[in-house]
Short mmCIF file of C-alpha atoms in Angstrom, two decimals:
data_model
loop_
_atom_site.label_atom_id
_atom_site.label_comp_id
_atom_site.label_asym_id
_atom_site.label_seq_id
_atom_site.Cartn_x
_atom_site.Cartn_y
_atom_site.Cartn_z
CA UNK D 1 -24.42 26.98 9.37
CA UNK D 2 -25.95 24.00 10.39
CA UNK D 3 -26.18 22.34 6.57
CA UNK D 4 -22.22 23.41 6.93
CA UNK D 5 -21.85 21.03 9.86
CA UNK D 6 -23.91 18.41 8.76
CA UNK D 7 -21.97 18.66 5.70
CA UNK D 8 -18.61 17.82 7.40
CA UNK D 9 -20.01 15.08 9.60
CA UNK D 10 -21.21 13.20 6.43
CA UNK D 11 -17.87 13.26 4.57
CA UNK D 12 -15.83 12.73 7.79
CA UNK D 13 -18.40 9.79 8.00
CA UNK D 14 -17.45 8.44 4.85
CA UNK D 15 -13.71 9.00 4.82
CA UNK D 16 -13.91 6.50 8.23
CA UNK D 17 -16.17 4.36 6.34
CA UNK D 18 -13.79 4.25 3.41
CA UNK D 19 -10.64 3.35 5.77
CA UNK D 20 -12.30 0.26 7.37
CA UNK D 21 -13.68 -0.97 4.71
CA UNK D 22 -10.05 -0.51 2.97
CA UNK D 23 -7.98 -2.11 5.54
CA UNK D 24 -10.83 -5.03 6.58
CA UNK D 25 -11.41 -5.80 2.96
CA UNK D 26 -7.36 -6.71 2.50
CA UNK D 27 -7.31 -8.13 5.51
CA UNK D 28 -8.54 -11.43 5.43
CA UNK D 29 -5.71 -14.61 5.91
CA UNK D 30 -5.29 -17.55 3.86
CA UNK D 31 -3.51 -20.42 3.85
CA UNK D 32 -0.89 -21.50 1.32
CA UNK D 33 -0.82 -25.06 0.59
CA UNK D 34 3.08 -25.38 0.01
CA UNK D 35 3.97 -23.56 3.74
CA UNK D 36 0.60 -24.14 5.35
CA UNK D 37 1.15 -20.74 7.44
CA UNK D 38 -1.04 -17.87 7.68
CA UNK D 39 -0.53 -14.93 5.48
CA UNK D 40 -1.56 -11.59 5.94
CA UNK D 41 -3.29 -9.39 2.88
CA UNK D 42 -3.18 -6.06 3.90
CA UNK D 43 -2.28 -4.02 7.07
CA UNK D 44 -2.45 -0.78 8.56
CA UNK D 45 1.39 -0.66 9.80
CA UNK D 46 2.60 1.58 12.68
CA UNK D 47 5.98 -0.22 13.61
CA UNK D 48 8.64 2.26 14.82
CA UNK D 49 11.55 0.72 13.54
CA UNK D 50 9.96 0.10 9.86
CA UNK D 51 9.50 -3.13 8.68
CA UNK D 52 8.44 -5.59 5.38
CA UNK D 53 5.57 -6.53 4.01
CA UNK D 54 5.10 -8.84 0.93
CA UNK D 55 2.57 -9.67 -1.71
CA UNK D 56 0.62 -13.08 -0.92
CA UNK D 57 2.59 -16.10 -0.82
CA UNK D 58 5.73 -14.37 -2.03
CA UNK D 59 8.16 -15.49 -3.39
CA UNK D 60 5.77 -18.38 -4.95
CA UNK D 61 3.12 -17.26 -6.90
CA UNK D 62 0.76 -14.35 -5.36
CA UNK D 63 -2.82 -16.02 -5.80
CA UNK D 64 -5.29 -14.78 -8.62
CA UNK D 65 -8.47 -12.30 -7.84
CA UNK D 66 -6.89 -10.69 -4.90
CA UNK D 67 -6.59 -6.79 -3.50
CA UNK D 68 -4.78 -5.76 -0.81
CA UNK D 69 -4.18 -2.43 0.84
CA UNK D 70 -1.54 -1.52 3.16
CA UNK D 71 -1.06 1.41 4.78
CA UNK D 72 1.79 3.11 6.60
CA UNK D 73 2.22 5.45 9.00
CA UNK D 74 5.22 7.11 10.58
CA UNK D 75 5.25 9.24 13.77
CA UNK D 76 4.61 12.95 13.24
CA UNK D 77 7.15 14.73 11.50
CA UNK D 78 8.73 11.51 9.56
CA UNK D 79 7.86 10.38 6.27
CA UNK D 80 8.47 7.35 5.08
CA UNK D 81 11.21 5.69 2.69
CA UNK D 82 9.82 2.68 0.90
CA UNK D 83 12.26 -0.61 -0.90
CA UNK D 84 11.60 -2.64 -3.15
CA UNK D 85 13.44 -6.10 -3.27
CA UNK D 86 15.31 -7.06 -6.59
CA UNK D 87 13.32 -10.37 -6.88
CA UNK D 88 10.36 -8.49 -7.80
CA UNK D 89 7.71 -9.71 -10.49
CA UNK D 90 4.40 -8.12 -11.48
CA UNK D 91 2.59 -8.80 -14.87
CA UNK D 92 3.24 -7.00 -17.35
CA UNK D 93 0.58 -4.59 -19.06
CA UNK D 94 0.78 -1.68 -20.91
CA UNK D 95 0.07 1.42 -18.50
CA UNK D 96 0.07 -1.59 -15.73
CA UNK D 97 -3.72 -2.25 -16.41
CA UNK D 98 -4.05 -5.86 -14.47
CA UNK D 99 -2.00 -7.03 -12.00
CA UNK D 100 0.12 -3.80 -10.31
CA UNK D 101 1.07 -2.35 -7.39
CA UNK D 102 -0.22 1.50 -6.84
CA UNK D 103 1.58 3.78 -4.33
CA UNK D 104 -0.04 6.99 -3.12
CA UNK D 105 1.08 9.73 -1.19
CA UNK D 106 -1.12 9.82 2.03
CA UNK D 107 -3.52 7.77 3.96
CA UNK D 108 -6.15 6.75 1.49
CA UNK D 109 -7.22 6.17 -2.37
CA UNK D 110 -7.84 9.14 -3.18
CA UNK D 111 -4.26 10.83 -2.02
CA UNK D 112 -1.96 12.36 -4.98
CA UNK D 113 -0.42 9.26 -6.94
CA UNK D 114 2.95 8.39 -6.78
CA UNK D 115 3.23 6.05 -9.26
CA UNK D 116 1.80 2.31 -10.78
CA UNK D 117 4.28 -0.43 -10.97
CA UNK D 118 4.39 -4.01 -12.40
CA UNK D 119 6.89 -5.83 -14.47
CA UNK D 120 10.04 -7.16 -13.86
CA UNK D 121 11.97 -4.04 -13.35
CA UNK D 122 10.93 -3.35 -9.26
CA UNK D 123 10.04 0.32 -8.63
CA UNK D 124 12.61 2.85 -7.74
CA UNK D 125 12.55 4.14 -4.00
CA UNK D 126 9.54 5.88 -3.14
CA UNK D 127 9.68 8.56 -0.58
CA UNK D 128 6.46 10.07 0.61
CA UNK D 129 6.23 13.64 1.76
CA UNK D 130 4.48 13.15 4.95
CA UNK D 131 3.62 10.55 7.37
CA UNK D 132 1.32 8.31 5.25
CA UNK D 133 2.03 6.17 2.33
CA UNK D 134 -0.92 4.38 0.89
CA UNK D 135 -0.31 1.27 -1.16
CA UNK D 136 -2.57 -1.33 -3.00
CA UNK D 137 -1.54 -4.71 -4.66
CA UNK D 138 -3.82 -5.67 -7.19
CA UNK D 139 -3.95 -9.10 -9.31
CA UNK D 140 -6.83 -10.13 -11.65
CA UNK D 141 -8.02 -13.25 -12.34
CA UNK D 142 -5.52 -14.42 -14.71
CA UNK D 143 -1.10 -14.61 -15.21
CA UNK D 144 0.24 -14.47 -11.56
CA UNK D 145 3.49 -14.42 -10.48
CA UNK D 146 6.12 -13.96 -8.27
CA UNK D 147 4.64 -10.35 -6.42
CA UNK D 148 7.09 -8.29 -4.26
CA UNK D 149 8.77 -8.43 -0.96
CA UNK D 150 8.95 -4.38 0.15
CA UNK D 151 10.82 -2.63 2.91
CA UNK D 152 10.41 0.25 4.20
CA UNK D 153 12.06 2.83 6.88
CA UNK D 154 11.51 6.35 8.56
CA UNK D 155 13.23 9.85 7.94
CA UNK D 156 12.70 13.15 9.58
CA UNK D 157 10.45 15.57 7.24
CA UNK D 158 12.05 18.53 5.91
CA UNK D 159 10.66 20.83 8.64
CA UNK D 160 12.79 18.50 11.16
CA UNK D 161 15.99 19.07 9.33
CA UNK D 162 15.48 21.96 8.76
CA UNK D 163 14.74 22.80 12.39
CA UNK D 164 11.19 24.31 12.42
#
């Protein structure tokens, strides 16, 4: 019994060492020459009233080399209803290989995968089925572009409508 426990203190250990290291390495800020204000790479967002959050330096060119996670959570029993805006360019790659955004159902990057998007054509909605959407922009060192500007919003989950 005691392996057991030690067990689960490791991998809770490592799932918290994971989610820092996920939301501190997006986190740093930079400074665009054109606007000279800060921008943010990555958040953990907790707003109640849902919010926006945009690739770096959108709508100019999102800078080369750069990974940033952002993570959303609604208030128990929501889930979470996530917009993309129509000016909304990714480069294209077969099976979205470089530069993409990836959206995953939960808190972290190993949740269930909702999908990989980049192109010109922005994502549909997304709609997660809890209170956690993980999301990561990724661009490699080469082709930037414009990136994305996303919104996103709260719902009740289905055992709220349904009254459970």
């Amino acid at each position: 019994m005691i392996y057991g426990r030690s067990l689960f203190h490791i991998v809770a250990s490592l799932i918290i060492f994971h989610l820092s290291g996920a939301t501190k390495k997006g986190t740093e800020k930079q400074t665009t020459s054109e606007t000279q204000k800060s921008v943010q790479c990555g958040t953990w967002t907790k707003h109640a009233e849902g919010g926006i959050f945009t690739s770096p330096n959108y709508p100019s060119k999102y800078p080369p080399d750069r990974e940033c996670i952002y993570i959303i959570e609604a208030a128990p029993r929501q889930c979470i209803e996530l917009y993309f805006d129509e000016k909304y360019s990714i480069e294209p790659s077969w099976e979205c290989k470089f530069d993409h955004i990836e959206v995953r159902d939960g808190p972290f990057g190993f949740s269930p995968i909702i999908g990989r998007f980049c192109g010109q054509q922005n994502p549909p909605v997304i709609k997660s089925s809890g209170r956690f959407l993980w999301i990561k922009f990724f661009a490699d060192g080469e082709l930037e572009s414009m990136g994305f500007s996303a919104r996103y919003n709260f719902t009740p989950d289905l055992l709220t409508l349904l009254g459970l």
